[in-house]
Coordinates of C-alpha atoms in Angstrom, one line a residue:
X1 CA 0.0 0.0 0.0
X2 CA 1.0 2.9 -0.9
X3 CA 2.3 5.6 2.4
X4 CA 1.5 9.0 0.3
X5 CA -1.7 7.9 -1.5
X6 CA -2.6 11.0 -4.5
X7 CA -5.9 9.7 -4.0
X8 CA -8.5 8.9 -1.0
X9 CA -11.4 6.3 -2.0
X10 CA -14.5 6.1 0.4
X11 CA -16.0 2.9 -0.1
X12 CA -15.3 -0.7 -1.3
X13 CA -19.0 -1.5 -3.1
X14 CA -18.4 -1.3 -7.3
X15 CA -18.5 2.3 -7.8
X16 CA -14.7 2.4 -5.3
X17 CA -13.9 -1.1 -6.9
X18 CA -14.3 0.8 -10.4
X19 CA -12.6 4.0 -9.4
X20 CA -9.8 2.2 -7.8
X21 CA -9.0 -0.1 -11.3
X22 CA -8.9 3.3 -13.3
X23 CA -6.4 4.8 -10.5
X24 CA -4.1 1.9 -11.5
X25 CA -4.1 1.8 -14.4
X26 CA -2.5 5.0 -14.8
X27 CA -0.7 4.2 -12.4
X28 CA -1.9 6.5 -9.6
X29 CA -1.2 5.7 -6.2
X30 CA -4.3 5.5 -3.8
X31 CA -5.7 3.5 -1.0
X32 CA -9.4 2.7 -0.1
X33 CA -10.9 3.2 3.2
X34 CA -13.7 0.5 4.1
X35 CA -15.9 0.7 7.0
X36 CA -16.5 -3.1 6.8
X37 CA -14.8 -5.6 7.2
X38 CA -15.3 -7.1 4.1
X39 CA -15.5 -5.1 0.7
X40 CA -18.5 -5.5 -1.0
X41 CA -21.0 -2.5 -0.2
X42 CA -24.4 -3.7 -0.4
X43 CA -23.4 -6.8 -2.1
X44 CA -22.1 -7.7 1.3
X45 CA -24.3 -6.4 4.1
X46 CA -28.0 -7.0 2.6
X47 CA -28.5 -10.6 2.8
X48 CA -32.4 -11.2 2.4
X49 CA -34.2 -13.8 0.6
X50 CA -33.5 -13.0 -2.8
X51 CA -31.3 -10.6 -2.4
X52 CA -30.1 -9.9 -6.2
X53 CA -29.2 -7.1 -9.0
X54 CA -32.4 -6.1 -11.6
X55 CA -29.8 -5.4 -14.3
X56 CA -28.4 -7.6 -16.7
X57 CA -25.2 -8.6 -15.2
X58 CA -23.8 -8.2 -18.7
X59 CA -24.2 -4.3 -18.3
X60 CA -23.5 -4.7 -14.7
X61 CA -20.4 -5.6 -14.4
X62 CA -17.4 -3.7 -14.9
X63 CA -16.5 -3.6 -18.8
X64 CA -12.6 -4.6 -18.0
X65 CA -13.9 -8.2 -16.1
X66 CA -17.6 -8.6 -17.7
X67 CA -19.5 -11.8 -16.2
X68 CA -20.1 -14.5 -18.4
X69 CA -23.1 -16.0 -17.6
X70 CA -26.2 -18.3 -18.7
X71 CA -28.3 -16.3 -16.3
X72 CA -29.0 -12.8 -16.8
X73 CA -29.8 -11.5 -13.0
X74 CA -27.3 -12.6 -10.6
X75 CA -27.7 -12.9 -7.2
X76 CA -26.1 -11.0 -4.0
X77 CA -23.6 -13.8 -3.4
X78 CA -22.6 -13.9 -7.1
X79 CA -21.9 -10.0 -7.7
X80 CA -20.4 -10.8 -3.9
X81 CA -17.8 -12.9 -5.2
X82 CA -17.4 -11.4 -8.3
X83 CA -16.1 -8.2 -6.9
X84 CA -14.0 -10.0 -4.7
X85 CA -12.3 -12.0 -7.7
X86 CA -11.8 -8.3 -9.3
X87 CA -9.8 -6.9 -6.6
X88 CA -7.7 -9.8 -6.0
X89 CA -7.4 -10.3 -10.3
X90 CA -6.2 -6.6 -10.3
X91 CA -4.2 -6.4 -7.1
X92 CA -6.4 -4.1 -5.2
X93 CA -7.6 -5.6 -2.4
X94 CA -4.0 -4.7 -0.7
X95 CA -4.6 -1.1 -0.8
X96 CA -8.1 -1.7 1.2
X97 CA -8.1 -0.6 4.6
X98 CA -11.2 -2.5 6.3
X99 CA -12.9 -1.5 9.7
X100 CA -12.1 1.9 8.8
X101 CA -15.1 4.3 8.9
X102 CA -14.8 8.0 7.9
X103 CA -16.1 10.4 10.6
X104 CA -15.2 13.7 8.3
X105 CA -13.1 14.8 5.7
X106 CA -11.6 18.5 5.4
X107 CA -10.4 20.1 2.6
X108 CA -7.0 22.7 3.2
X109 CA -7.3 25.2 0.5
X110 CA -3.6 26.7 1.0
X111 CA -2.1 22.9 1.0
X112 CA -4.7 22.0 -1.3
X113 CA -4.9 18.3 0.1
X114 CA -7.9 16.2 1.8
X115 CA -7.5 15.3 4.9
X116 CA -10.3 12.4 5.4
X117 CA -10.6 11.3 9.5
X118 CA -11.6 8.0 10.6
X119 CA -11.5 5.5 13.7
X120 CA -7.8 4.5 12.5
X121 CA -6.3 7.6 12.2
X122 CA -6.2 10.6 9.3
X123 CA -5.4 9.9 5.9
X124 CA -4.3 12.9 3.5
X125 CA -4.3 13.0 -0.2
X126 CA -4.9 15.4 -3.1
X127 CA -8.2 14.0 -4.2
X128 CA -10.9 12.3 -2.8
X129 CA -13.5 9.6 -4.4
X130 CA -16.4 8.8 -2.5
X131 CA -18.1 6.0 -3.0
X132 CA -19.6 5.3 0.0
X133 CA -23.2 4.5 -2.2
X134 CA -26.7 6.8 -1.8
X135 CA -28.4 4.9 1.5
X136 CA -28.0 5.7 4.6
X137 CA -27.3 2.9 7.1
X138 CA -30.1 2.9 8.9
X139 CA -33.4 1.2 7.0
X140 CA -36.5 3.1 6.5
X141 CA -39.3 2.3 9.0
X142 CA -42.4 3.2 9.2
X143 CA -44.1 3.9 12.8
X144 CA -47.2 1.6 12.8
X145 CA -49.8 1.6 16.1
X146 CA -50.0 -1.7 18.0
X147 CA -46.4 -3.4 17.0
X148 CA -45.8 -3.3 21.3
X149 CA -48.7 -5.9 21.5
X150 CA -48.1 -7.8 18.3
X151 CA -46.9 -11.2 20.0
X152 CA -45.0 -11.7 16.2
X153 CA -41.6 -10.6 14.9
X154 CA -41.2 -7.4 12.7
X155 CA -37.8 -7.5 11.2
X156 CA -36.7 -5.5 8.3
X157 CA -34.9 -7.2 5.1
X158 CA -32.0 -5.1 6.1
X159 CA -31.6 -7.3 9.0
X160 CA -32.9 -10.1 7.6
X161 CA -30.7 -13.4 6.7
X162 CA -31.7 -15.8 4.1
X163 CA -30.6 -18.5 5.8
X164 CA -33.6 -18.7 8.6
X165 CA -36.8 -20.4 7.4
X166 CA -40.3 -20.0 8.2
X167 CA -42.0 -23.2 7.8
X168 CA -44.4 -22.9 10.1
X169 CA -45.2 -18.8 10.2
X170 CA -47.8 -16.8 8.2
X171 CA -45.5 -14.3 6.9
X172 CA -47.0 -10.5 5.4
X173 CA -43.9 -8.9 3.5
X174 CA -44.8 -5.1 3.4
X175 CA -43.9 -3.4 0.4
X176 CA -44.1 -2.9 -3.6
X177 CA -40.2 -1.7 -4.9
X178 CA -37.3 -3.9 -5.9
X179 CA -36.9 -5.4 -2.6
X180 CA -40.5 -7.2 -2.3
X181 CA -40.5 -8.2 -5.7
X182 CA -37.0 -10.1 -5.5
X183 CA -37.6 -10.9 -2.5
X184 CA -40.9 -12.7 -2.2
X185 CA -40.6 -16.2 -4.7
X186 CA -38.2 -16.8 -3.0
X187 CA -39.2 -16.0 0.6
X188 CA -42.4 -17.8 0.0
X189 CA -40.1 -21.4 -0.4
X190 CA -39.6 -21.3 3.3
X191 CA -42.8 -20.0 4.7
X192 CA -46.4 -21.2 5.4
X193 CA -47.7 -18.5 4.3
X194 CA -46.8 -15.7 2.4
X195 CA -49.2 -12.3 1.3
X196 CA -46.8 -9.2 -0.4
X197 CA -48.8 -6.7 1.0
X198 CA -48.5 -3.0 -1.0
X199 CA -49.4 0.3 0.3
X200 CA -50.1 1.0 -3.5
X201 CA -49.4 -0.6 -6.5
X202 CA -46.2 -0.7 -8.6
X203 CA -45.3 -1.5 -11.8
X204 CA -43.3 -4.7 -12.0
X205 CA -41.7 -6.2 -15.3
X206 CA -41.4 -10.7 -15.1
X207 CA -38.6 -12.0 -16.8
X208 CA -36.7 -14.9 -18.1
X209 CA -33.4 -15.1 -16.3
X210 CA -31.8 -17.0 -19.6
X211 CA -30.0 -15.0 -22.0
X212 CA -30.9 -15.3 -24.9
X213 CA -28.8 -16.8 -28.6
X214 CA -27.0 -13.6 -29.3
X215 CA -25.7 -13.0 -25.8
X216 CA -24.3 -16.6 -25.8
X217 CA -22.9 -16.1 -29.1
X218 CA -21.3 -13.4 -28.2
X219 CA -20.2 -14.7 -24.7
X220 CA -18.7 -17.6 -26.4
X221 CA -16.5 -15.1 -28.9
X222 CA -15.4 -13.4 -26.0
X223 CA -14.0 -16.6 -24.9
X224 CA -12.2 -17.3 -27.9
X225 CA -10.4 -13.9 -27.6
X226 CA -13.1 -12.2 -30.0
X227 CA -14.2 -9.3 -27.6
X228 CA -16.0 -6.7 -29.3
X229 CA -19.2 -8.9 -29.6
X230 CA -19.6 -8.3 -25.9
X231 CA -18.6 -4.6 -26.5
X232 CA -21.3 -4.1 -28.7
X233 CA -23.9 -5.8 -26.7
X234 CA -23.2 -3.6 -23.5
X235 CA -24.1 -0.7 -25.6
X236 CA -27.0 -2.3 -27.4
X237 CA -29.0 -3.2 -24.1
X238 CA -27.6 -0.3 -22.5
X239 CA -29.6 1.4 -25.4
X240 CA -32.6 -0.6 -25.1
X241 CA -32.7 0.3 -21.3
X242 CA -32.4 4.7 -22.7
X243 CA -35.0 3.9 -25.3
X244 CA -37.8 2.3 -23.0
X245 CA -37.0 5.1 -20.3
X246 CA -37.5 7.8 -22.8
X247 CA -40.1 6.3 -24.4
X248 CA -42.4 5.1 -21.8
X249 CA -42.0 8.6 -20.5
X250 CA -43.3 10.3 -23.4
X251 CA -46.4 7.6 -24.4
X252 CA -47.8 6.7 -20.8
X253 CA -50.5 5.2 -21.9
X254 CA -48.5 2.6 -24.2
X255 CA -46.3 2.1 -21.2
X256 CA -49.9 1.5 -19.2
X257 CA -51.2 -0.6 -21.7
X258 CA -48.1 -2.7 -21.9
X259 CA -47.7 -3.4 -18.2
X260 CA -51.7 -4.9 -18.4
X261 CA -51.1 -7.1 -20.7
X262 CA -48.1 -8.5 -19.5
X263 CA -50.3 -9.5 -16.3
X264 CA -53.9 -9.9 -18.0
X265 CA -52.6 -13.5 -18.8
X266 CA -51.2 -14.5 -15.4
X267 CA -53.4 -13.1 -13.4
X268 CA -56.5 -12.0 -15.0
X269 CA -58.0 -8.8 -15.2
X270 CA -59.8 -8.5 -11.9
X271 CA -55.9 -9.0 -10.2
X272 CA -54.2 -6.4 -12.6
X273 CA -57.1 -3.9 -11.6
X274 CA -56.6 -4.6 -8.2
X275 CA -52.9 -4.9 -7.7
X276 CA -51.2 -3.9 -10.9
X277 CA -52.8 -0.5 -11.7
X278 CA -50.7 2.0 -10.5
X279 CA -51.3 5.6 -9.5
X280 CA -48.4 7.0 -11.5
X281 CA -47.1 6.9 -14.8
X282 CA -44.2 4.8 -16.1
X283 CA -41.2 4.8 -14.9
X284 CA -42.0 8.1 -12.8
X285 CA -40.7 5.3 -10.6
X286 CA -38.3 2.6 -10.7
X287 CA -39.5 0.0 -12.2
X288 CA -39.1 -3.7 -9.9
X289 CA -37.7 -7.0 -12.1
X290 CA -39.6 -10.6 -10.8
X291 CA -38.6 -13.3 -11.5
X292 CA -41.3 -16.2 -11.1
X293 CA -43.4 -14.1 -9.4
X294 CA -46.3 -14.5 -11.5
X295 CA -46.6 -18.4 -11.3
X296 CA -46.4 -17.9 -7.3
X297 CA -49.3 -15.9 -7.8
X298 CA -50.8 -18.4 -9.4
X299 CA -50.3 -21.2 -7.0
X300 CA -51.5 -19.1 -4.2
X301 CA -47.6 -19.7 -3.1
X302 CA -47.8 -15.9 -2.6
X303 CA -50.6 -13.9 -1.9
X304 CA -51.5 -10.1 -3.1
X305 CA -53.2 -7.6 -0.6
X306 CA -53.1 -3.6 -1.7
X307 CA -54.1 -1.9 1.6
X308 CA -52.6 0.8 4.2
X309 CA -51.8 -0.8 7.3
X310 CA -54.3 0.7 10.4
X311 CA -52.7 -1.0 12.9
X312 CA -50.8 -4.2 14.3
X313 CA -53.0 -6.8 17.2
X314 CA -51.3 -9.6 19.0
X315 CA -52.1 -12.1 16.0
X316 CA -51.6 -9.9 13.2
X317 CA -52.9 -6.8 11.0
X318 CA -55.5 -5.0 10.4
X319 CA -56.0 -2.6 6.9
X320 CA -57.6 0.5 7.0
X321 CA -60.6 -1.1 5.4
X322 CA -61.2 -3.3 7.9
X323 CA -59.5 -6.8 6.7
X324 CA -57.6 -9.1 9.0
X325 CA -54.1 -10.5 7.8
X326 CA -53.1 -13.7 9.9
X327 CA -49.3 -12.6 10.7
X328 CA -46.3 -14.6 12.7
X329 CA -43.6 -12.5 11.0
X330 CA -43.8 -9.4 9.3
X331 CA -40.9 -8.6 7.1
X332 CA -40.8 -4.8 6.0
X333 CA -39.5 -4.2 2.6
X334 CA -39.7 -0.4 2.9
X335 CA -35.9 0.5 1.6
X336 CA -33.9 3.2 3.3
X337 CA -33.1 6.4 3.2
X338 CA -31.3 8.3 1.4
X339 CA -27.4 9.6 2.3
X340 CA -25.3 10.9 0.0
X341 CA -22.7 11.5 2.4
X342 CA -21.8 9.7 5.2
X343 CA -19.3 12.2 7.1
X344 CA -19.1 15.2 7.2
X345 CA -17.5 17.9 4.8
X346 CA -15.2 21.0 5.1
X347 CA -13.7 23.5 3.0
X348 CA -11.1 25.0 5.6
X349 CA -13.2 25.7 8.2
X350 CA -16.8 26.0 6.6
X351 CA -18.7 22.5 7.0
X352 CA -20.4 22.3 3.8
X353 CA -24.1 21.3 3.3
X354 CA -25.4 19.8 0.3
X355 CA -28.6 21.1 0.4
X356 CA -29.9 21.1 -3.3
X357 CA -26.2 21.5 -4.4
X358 CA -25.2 21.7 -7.8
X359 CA -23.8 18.2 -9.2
X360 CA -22.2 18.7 -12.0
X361 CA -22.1 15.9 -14.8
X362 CA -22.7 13.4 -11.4
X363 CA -19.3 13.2 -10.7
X364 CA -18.4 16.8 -9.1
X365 CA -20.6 18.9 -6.4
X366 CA -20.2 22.7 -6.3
X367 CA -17.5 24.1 -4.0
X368 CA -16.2 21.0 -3.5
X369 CA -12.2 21.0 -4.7
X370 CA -10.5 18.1 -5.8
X371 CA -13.9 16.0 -4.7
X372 CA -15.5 12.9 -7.3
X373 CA -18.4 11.4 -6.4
X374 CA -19.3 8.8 -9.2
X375 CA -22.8 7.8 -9.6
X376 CA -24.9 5.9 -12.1
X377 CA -28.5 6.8 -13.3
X378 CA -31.7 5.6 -11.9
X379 CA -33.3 3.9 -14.7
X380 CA -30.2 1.4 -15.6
X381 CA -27.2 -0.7 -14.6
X382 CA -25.4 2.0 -12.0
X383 CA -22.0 0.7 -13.3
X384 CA -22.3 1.5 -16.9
X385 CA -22.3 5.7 -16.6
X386 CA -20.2 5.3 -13.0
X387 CA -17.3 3.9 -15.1
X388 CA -17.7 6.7 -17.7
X389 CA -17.9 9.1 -14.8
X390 CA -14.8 7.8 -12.9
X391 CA -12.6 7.6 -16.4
X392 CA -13.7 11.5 -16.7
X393 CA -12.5 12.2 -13.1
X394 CA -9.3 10.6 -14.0
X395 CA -8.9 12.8 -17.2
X396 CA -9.0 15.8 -15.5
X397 CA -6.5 14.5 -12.4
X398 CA -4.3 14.1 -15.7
X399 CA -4.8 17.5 -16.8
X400 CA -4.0 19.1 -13.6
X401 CA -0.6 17.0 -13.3
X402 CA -0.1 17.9 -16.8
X403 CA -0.5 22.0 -16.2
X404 CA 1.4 21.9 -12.5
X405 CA -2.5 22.5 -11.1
X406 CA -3.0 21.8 -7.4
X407 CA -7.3 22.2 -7.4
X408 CA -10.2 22.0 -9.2
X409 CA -13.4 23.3 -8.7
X410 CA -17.0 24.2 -10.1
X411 CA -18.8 26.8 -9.5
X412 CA -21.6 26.4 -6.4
X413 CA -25.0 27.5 -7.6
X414 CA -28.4 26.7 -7.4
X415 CA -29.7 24.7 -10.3
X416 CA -33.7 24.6 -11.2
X417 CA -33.4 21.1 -11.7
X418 CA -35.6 17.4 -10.4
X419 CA -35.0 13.8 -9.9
X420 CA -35.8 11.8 -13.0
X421 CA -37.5 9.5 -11.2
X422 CA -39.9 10.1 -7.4
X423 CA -39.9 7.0 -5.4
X424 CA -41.0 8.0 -1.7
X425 CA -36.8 7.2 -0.4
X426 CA -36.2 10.5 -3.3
X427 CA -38.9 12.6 -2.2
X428 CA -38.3 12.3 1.4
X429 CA -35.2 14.2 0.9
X430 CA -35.5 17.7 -0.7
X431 CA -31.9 18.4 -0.1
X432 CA -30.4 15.7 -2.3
X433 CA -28.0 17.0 -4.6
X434 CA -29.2 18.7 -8.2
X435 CA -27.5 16.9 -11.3
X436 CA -26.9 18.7 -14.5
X437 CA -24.8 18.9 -17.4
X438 CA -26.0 15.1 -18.5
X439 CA -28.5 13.9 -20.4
X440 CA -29.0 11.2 -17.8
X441 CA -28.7 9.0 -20.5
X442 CA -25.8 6.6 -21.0
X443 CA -26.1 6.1 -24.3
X444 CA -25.7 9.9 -24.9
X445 CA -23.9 10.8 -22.4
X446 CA -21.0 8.5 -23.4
X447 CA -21.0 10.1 -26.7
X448 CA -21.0 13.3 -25.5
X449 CA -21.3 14.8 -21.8
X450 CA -17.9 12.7 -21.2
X451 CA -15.5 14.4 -23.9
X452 CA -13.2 16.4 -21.4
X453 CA -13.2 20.3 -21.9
X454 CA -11.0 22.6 -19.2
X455 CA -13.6 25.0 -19.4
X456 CA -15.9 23.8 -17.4
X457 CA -13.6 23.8 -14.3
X458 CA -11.8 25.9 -12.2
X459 CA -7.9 25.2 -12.4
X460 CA -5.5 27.0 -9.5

């Protein structure tokens, strides 16, 4: 490891995986600062039934190491182990400090060097990553009456393990995003009973987890050597994913019409009226992947309620309308909060708050020198733009060596600009950084938000 690091990276999860491959590649020293003691990020620490990724792994992993696969959605334990096998493959894992938790990082204007604090000690460097993810720690939970005479359990998949079974427990899993909809085939395999019970309806995509002829063609090139195949593909479903996104956006009512007859079949109409007939428009929220769900519908294996919770009673839950669930354990699939930043920041002596900062290109926040914060986009694979993003950080750490440059900056301002998408964990938080200077699209953006130009930066 190296002692005088140029750059600090918060976080082992992909985006700090990612940023710390492009570091070494030219041959910039760094070291990565890990609160846990494994590396991983979420990969690692949520652990629920089902737990898995709702991108392709094909566009998920990085495009140096891409997975090879006859499955298209990999689990937690595969992208797990797959991260692990990139930082041993590329000799990073050395230059991860674990059990090291940043507590605040401060930026000295007149040295023009980070100096990042933690429960180890200080680390300094010239520029800092952080890719310490967009949760918080600390799952979302929603205060419910009655839950101090509810003779059940109420755990929260953040705290749940797949590894316990509930063969004999009616289980309610509360919730309608990603989580539930992984989550609940499989949870259903090793319960009595299970109901997904939704505060409203989503909409939710079911889908084959084989890939299909031309991915395994093309897998089986890359095998051979013959790498561009894969290439291509990356960019063609990356496409697909932009083209749906803009295009469901724009014709709601195709998008509407779509979603009902993908679940007319399975479930018949009375269900999709019911339970898949949302309040909101496509993709004005992300949209949840199953896999299998529908014939666990249609076994009964899992059960559909659409109701608010009133309140918990010693044997289970009421709804507001006045039904009774039967309830042993109630798993909450309610998500988390949202943290951009998990320590605190300072320019000299001013803490800085991020309150509807300016992000510029998601990979710089205004007033922030010598500070990259890679993020993907909400609608796709986060790896995809947080490669381009980190590559484009690296680019202009280049140019500074280059010109003899000490700090970068841009400009802090307020920008008139909303979230793409408004799930409840987005709206919650009006402070959350504004992103501009993107399309938001990776398909475009790649082509042309990422070409490097000094001019939109402050050198010194």
């Amino acid at each position: 490891m190296h002692s005088h690091p140029t750059a600090i990276i918060v976080g082992s999860g992909i985006t700090g995986i990612g940023a710390a491959y492009y570091l070494k590649q030219r041959h910039i020293p760094y070291v990565i600062l890990e609160a846990k003691p494994d590396l991983g990020g979420v990969w690692n620490c949520q652990r629920w039934h089902g737990a898995r990724c709702d991108s392709d792994i094909l566009k998920y992993s990085f495009s140096f190491k891409p997975v090879l696969a006859d499955r298209r959605l990999q689990d937690r334990a595969e992208i797990h182990a797959y991260l692990r096998s990139v930082a041993q493959d590329f000799h990073l894992a050395e230059h991860i400090r674990f059990n090291t938790a940043v507590t605040r990082a401060v930026f000295d204007t007149k040295q023009k060097q980070w100096t990042v604090h933690t429960n180890g000690g200080t680390f300094s460097a010239q520029f800092l990553f952080n890719g310490n993810g967009y949760f918080a720690d600390k799952p979302f939970v929603p205060s419910f009456a009655g839950t101090a005479q509810f003779a059940g359990e109420i755990v929260h998949t953040s705290d749940l393990d797949a590894s316990r079974t509930f063969p004999d427990k009616h289980v309610v899993l509360v919730g309608s995003g990603s989580t539930a909809i992984c989550c609940a085939p499989v949870l259903s395999q090793v319960s009595k009973s299970l109901v997904l019970l939704q505060r409203s309806p989503s909409y939710i995509f079911e889908t084959d987890n084989k890939v299909g002829r031309l991915t395994r063609l093309c897998q089986n090139l890359h095998r051979r050597g013959i790498t561009f195949p894969v290439t291509l593909l990356r960019g063609g479903l990356q496409f697909k994913d932009d083209l749906i996104f803009v295009g469901f956006r724009r014709f709601p009512r195709v998008a509407k019409w779509f979603f009902r007859q993908h679940w007319l079949k399975a479930v018949g109409p009375e269900t999709v009226r019911k339970h898949f007939s949302p309040r909101y428009n496509p993709w004005e929220q992300r949209i949840p992947v199953a896999i299998g769900l529908k014939d666990k519908i249609r076994s009964q294996q899992v059960r559909l309620k659409t109701g608010e919770i009133d309140r918990f009673t010693p044997s289970g839950i009421v709804l507001k309308n006045g039904e009774s669930l039967p309830c042993d354990v109630c798993v909450l699939a309610t998500g988390f909060d949202l943290n951009f930043l998990k320590f605190d920041l300072f320019v000299d002596a001013e803490r800085i708050s991020i309150d509807q900062i300016n992000f510029f290109k998601g990979i710089m926040m205004g007033g922030l020198p010598n500070y990259f914060q890679p993020v993907g986009v909400w609608h796709s694979a986060w790896t995809h733009r947080s490669e381009s993003v980190t590559k484009y950080a690296i680019k202009i750490m280049q140019h500074m060596q280059t010109n003899g440059f000490g700090m970068v900056t841009v400009a802090r301002k307020r920008v008139p600009t909303f979230p793409s998408i408004t799930p409840n964990y987005i709206t919650r938080h009006a402070e959350l950084p504004r992103l501009y200077g993107s399309f938001e699209l990776p398909t475009l953006d790649k082509l042309f938000s990422y070409r490097f130009s000094p001019r939109q930066f402050r050198f010194s």
